[in-house]
mmCIF file of C-alpha atoms and ligand atoms in Angstrom:
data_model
loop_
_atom_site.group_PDB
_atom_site.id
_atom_site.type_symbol
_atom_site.label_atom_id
_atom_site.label_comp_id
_atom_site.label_asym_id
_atom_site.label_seq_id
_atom_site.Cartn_x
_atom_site.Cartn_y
_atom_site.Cartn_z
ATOM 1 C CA UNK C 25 0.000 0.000 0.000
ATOM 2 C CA UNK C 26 1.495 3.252 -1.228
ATOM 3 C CA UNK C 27 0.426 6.408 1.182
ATOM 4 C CA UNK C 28 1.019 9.898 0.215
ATOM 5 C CA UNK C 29 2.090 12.521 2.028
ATOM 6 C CA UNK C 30 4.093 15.918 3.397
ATOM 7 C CA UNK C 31 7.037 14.253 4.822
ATOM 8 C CA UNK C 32 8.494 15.152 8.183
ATOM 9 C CA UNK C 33 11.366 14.595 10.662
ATOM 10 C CA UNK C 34 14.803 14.391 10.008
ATOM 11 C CA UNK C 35 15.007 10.924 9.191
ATOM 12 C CA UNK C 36 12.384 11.171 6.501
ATOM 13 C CA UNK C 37 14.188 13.950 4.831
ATOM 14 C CA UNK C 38 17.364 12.141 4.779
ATOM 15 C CA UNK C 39 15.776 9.361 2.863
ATOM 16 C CA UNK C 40 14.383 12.086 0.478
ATOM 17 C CA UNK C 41 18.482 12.604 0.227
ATOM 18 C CA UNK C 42 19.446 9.352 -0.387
ATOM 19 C CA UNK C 43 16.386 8.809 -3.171
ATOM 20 C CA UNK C 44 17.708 12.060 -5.088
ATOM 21 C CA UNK C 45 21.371 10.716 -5.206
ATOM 22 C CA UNK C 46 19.841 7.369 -6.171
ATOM 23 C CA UNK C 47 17.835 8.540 -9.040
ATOM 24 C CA UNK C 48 19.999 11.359 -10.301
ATOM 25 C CA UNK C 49 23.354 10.125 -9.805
ATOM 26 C CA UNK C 50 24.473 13.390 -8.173
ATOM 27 C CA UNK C 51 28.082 13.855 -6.890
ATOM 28 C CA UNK C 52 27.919 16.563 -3.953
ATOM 29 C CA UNK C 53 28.304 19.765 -6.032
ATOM 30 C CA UNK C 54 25.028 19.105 -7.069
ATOM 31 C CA UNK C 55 22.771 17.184 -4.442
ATOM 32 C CA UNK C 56 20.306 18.878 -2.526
ATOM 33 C CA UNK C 57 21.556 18.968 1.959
ATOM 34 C CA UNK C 58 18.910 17.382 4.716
ATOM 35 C CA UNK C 59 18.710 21.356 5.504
ATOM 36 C CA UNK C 60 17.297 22.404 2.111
ATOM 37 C CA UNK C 61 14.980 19.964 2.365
ATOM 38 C CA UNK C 62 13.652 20.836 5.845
ATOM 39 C CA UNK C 63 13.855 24.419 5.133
ATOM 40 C CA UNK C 64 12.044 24.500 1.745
ATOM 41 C CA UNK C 65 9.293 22.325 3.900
ATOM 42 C CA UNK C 66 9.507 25.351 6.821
ATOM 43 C CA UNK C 67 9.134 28.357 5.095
ATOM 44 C CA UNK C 68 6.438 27.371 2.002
ATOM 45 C CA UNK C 69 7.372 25.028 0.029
ATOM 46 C CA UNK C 70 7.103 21.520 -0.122
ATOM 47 C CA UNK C 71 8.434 17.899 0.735
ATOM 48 C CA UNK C 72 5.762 15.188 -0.114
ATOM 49 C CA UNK C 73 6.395 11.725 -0.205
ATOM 50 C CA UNK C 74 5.482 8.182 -1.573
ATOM 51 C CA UNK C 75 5.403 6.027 1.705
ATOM 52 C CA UNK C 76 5.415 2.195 1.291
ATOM 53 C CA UNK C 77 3.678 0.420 4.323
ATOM 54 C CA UNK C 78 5.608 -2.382 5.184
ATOM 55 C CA UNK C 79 5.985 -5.138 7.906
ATOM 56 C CA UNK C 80 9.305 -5.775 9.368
ATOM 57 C CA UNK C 81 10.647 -7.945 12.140
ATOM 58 C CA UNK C 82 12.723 -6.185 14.940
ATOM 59 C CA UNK C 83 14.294 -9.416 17.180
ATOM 60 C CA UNK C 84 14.454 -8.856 20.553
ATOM 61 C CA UNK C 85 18.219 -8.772 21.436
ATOM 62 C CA UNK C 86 17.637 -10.462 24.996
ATOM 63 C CA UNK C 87 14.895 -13.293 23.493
ATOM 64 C CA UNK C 88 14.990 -13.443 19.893
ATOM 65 C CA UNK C 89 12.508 -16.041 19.961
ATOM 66 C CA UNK C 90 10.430 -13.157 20.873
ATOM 67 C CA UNK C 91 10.367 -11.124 17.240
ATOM 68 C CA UNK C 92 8.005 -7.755 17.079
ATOM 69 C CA UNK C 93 5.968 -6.791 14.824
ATOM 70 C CA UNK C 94 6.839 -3.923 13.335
ATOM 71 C CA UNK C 95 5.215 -1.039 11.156
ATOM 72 C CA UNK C 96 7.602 0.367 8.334
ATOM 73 C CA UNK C 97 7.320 3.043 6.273
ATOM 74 C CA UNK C 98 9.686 3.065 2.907
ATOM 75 C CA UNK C 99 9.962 6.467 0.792
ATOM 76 C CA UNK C 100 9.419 5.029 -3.296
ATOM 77 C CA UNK C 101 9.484 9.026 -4.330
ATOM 78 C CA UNK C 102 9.137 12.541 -3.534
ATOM 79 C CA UNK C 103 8.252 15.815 -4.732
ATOM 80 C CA UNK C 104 10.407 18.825 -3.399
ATOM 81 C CA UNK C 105 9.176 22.457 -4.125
ATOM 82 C CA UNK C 106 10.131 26.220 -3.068
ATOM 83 C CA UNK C 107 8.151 28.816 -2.363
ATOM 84 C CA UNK C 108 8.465 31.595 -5.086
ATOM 85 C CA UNK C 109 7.177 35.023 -5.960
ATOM 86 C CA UNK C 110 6.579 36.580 -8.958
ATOM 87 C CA UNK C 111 6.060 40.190 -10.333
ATOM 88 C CA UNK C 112 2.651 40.610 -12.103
ATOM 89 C CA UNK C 113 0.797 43.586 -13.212
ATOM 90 C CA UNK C 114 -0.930 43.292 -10.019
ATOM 91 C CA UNK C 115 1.701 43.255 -7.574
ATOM 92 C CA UNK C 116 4.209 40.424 -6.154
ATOM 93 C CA UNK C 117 1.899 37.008 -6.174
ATOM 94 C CA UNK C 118 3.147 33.760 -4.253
ATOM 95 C CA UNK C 119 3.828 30.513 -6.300
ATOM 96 C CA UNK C 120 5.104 27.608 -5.953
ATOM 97 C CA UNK C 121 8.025 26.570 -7.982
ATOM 98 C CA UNK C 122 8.054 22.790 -7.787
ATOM 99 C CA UNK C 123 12.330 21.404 -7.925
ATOM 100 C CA UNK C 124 12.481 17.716 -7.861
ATOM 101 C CA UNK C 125 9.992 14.615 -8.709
ATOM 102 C CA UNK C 126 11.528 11.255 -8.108
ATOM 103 C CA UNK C 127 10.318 7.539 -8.168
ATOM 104 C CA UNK C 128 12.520 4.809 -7.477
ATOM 105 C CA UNK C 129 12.867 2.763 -10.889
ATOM 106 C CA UNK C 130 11.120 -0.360 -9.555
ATOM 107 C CA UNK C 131 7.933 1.660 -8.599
ATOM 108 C CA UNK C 132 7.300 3.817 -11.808
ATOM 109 C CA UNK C 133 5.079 3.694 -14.561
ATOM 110 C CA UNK C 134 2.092 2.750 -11.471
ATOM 111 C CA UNK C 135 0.994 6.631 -11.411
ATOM 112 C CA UNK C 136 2.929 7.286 -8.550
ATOM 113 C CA UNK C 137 4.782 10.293 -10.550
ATOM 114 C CA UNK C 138 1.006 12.105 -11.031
ATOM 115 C CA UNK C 139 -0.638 11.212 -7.879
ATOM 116 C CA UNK C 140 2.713 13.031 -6.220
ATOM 117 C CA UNK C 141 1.946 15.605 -8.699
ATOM 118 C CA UNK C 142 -1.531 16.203 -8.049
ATOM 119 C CA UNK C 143 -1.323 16.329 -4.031
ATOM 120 C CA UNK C 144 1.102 19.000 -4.587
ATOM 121 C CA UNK C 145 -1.733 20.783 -6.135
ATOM 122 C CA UNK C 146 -4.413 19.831 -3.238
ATOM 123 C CA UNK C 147 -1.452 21.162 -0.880
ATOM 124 C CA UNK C 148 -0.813 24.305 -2.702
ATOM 125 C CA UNK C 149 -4.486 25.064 -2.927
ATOM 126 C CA UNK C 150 -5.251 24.593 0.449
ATOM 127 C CA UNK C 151 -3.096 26.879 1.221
ATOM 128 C CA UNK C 152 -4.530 29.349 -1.288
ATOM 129 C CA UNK C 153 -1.632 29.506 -3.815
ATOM 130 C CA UNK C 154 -2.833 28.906 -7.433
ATOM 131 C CA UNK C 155 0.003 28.572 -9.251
ATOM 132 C CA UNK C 156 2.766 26.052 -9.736
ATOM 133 C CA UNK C 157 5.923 25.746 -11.996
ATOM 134 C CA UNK C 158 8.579 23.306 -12.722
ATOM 135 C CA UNK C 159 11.479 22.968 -15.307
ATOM 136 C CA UNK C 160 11.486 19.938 -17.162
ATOM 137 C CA UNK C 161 14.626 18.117 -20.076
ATOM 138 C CA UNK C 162 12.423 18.868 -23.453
ATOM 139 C CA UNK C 163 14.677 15.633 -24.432
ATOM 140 C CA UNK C 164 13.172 13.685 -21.979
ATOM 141 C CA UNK C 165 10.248 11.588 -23.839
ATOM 142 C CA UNK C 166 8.069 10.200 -20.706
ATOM 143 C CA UNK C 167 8.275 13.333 -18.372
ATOM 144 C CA UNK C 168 7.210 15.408 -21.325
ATOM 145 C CA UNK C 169 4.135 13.012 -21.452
ATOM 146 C CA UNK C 170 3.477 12.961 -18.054
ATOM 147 C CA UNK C 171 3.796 17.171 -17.508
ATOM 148 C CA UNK C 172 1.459 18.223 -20.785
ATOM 149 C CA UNK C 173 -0.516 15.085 -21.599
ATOM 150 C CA UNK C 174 -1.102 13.327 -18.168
ATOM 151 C CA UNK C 175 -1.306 16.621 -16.150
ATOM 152 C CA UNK C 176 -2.617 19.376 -18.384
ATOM 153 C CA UNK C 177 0.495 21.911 -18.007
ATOM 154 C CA UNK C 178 1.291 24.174 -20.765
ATOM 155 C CA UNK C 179 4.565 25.298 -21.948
ATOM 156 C CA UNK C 180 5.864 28.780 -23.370
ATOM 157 C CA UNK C 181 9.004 29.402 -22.367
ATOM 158 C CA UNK C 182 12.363 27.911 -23.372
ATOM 159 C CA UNK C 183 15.690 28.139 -20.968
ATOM 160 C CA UNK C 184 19.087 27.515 -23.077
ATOM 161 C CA UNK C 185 21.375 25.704 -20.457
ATOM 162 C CA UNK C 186 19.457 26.981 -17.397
ATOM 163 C CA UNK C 187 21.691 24.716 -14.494
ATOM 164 C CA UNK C 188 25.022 24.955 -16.529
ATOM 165 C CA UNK C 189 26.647 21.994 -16.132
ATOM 166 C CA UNK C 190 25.152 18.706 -14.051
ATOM 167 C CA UNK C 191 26.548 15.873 -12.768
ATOM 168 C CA UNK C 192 23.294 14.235 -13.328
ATOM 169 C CA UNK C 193 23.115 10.598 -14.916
ATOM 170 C CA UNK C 194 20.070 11.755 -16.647
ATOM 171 C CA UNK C 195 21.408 14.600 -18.029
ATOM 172 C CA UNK C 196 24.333 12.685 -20.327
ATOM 173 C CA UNK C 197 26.655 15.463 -20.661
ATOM 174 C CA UNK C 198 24.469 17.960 -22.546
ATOM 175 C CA UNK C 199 23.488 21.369 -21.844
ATOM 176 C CA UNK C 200 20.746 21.586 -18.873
ATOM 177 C CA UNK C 201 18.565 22.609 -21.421
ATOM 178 C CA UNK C 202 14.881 22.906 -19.673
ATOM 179 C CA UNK C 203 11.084 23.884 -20.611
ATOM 180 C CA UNK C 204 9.022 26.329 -18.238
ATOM 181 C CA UNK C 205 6.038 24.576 -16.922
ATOM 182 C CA UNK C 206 2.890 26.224 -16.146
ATOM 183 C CA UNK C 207 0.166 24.712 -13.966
ATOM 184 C CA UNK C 208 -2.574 27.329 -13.305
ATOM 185 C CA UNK C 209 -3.723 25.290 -10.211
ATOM 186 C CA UNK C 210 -7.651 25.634 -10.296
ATOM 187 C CA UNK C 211 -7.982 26.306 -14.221
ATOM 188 C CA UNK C 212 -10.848 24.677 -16.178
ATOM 189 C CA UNK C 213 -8.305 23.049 -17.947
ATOM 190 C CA UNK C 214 -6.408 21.634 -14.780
ATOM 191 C CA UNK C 215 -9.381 20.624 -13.264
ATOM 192 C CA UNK C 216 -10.422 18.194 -16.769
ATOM 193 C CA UNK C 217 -7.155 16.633 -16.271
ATOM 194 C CA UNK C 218 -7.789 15.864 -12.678
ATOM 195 C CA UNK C 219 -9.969 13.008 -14.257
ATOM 196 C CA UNK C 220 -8.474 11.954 -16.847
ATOM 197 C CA UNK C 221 -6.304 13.362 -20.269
ATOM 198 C CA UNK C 222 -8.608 16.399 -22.057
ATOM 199 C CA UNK C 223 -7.675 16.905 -26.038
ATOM 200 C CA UNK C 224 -7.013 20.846 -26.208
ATOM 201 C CA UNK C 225 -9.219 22.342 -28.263
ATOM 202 C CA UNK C 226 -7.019 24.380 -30.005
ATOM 203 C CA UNK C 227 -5.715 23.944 -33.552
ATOM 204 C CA UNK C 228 -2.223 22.493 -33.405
ATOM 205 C CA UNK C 229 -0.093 24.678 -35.703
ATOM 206 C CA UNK C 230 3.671 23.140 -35.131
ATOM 207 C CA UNK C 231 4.944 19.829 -34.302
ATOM 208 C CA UNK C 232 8.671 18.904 -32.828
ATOM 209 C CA UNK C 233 9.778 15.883 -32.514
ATOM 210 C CA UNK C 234 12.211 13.943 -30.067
ATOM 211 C CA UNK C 235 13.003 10.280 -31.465
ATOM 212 C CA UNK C 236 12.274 7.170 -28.945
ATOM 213 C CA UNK C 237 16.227 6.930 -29.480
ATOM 214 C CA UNK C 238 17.523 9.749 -27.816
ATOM 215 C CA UNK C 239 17.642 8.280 -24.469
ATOM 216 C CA UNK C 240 20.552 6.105 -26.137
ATOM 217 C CA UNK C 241 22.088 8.334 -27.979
ATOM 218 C CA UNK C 242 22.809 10.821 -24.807
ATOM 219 C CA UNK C 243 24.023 7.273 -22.429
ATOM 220 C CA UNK C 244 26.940 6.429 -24.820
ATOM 221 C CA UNK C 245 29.863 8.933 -25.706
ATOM 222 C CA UNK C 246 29.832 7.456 -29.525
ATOM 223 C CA UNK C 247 26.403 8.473 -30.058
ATOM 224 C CA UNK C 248 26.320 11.486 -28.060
ATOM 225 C CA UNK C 249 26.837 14.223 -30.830
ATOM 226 C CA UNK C 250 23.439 12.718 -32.495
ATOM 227 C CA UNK C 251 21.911 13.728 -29.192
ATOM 228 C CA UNK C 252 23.157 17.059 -29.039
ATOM 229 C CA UNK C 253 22.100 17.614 -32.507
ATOM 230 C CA UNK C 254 18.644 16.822 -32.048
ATOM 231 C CA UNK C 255 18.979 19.583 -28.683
ATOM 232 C CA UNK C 256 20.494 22.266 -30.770
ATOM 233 C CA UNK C 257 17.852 21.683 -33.875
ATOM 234 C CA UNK C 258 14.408 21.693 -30.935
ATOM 235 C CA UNK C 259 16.046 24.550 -29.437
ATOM 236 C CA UNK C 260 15.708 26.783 -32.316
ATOM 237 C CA UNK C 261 12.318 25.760 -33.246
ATOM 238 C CA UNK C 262 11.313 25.798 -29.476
ATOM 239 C CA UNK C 263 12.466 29.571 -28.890
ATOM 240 C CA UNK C 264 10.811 30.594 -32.191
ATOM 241 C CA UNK C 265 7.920 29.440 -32.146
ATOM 242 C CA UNK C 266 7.484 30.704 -28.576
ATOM 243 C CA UNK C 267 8.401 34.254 -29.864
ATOM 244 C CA UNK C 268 5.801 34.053 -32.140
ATOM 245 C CA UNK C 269 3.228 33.592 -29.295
ATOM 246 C CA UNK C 270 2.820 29.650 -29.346
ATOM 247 C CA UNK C 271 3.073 27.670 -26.544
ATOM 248 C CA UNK C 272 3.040 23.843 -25.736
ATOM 249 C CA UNK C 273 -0.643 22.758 -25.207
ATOM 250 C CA UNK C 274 -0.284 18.716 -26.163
ATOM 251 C CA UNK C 275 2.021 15.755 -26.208
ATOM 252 C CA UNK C 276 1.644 12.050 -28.092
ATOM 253 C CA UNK C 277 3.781 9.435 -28.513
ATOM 254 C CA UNK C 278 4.110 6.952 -31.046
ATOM 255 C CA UNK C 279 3.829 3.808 -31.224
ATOM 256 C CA UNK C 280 7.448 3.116 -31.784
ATOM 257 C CA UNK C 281 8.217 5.582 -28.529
ATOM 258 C CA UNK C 282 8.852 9.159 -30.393
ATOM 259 C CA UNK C 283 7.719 11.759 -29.172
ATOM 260 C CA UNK C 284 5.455 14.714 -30.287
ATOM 261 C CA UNK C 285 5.224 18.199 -28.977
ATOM 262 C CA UNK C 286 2.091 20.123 -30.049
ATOM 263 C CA UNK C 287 2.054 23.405 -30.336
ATOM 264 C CA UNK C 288 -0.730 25.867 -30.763
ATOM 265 C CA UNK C 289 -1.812 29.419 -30.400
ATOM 266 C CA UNK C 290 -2.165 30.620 -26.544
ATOM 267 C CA UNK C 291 -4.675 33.193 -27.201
ATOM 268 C CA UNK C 292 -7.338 30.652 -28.718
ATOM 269 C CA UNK C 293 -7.002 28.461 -24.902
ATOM 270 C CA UNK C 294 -7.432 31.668 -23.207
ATOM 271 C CA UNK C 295 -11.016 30.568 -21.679
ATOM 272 C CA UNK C 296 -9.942 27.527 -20.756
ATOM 273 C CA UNK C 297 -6.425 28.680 -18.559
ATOM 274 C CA UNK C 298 -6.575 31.858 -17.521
ATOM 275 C CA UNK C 299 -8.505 31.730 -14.292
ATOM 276 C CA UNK C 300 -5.669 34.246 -13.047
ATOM 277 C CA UNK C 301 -4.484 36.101 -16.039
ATOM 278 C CA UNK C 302 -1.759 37.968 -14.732
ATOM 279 C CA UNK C 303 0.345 34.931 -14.314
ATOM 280 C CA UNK C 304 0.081 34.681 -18.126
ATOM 281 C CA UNK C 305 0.810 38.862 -18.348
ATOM 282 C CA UNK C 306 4.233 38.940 -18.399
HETATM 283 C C1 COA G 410 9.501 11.184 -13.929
HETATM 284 C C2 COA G 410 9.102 10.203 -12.851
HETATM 285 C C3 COA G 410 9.029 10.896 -11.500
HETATM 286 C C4 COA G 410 7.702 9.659 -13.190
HETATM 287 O O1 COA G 410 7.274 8.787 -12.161
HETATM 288 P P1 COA G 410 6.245 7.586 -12.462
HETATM 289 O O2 COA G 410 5.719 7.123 -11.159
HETATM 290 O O3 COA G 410 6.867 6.581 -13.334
HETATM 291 O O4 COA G 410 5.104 8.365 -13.270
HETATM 292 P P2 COA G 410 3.622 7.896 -13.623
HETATM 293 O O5 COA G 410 3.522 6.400 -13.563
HETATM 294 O O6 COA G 410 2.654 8.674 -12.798
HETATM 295 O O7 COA G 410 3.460 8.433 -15.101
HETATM 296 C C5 COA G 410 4.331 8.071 -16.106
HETATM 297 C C6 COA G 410 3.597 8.048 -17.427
HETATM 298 O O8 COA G 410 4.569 8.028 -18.493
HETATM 299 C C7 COA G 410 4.324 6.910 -19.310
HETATM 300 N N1 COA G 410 5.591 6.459 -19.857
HETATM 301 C C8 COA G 410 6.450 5.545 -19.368
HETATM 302 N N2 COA G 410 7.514 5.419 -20.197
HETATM 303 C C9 COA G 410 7.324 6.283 -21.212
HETATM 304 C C10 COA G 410 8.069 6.631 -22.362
HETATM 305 N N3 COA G 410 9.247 6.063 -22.626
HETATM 306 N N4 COA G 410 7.565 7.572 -23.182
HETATM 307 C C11 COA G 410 6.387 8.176 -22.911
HETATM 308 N N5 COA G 410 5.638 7.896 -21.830
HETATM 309 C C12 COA G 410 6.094 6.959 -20.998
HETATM 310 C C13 COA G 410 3.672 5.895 -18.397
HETATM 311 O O9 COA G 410 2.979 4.923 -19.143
HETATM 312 C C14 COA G 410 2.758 6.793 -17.589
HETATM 313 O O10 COA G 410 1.630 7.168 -18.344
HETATM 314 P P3 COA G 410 0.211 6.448 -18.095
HETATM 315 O O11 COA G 410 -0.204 6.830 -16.709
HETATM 316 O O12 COA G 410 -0.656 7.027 -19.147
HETATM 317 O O13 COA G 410 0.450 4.978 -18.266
HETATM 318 C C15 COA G 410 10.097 9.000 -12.777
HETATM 319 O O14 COA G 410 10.182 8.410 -14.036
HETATM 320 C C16 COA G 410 11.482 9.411 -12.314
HETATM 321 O O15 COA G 410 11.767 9.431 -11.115
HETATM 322 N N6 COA G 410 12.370 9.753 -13.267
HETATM 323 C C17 COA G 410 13.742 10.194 -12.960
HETATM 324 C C18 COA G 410 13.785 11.589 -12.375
HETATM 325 C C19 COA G 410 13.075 12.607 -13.255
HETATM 326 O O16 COA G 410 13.278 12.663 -14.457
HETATM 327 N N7 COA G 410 12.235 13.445 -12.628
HETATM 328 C C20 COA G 410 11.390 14.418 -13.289
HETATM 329 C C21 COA G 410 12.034 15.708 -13.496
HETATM 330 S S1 COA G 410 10.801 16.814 -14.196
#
């Protein structure tokens, strides 16, 4: 049975540690302190986890005849977020900016990547914050899927190597490049997705594609430059078609595992997203 919730105590935070360095790879220039984690969780932000329920045995040192019973809990993933502010036409407005999502590998692909996802949202609007953001690999097939098709986010904002360099696994050597995004919390459009995937209605006007292969390419230094040229060539088309006001409103895969960014006028979703318009403003 897989329970989720805000995590707390120092020993749960330390496993939300360990989990990061176990699913990123991260060498200590870039992993995330114990303290981060408790202080992102203290002053806004959040730390939710995945908590496996588990039995264990504890022996009894003096009579180990005498085994207890023992209540476990084992962290399978975690979602870390900040608070954050940002200017709008109507003043400074709280956000949340959401850093990390992690499952270990033998859990995913069971929705436990959305369902951490989606209490983030309950938690944010509970607390009255409407907003959310996160930066995502625009190389990285399944999170793509996950962000715009499984959870309704849109995109419209390209950063060219926003971390600089990572020590990340994932990452393969490449530029950090990462998309903006944006999850307008209590939306119409949100909302659909709470239930289940909603086709935008919105004429698709550009596609860009990422091939099932890239994954590959990136993980071996012979193959690596094919990779990169696939980032430099979605870059371009990414940051122009954003200047000329589109923005990420779907994602499909194939049935061979490519990938397929949709992208479509803003403007013509406006009923649909902008339950707070100045987020979109700017
Ligand atoms: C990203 C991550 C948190 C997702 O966790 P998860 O529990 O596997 O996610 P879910 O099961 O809720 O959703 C994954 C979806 O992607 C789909 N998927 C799996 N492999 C895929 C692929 N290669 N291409 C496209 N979609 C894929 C799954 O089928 C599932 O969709 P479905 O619910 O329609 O079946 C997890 O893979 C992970 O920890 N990755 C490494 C760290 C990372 O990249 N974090 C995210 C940074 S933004």
């Amino acid at each position: 049975m897989i329970e989720i919730r805000s995590c707390s105590g120092l020993e749960e935070m330390d496993a939300c540690v360990e989990l990061q360095i176990e699913v990123w790879g991260y060498d200590e220039s870039d992993a995330i302190p114990r303290k981060t984690f408790l202080l992102a969780q203290k002053i806004g932000g959040q730390v939710i986890g995945a908590f496996e329920r588990g039995i264990r045995d504890q022996p009894d040192m003096q009579d180990p005849a005498k085994a207890v019973e023992k209540e476990r809990e084992n962290l399978v993933g975690f979602a870390m977020s900040l608070p954050a502010i940002k200017q709008t036409r109507s003043g400074p407005r709280p956000y949340i900016h959401s850093h990390m999502l992690a499952v270990r590998e033998a859990y995913r692909n069971r929705g436990l990547g959305a369902k951490l996802k989606w209490k983030q949202r309950d938690e944010a609007l509970s607390r009255g914050i409407r907003h959310m953001e996160w930066t995502f690999d625009p190389l990285e097939i399944k999170n793509a899927f996950l962000n715009i098709h499984r959870l309704g986010a849109i995109v419209r904002e390209y950063r060219a190597d926003f971390y600089g360099v990572s020590s990340s696994r994932l990452q393969g050597g490449l530029p950090t490049d990462r998309l903006l995004a944006e999850w307008e919390l209590n939306s119409p459009r949100v909302k659909g997705f709470c239930a289940q995937p909603v086709a935008a209605e919105i004429a698709i006007e550009e596609c860009i594609h990422v091939p099932a292969s890239i994954d590959e390419w990136k993980a071996s230094e012979a193959s690596r430059d094919r990779a990169l040229a696939v980032q430099v060539e979605n870059r371009e088309k990414f940051q122009r078609a954003f200047s000329r006001g589109l923005a990420v409103v779907g994602f499909a895969r194939d049935t061979e595992g490519n990938g397929v960014f949709e992208l479509g006028s803003l403007a013509s979703l406006k009923h649909q997203l902008f339950q707070d318009e100045d987020f979109y403003a700017n």
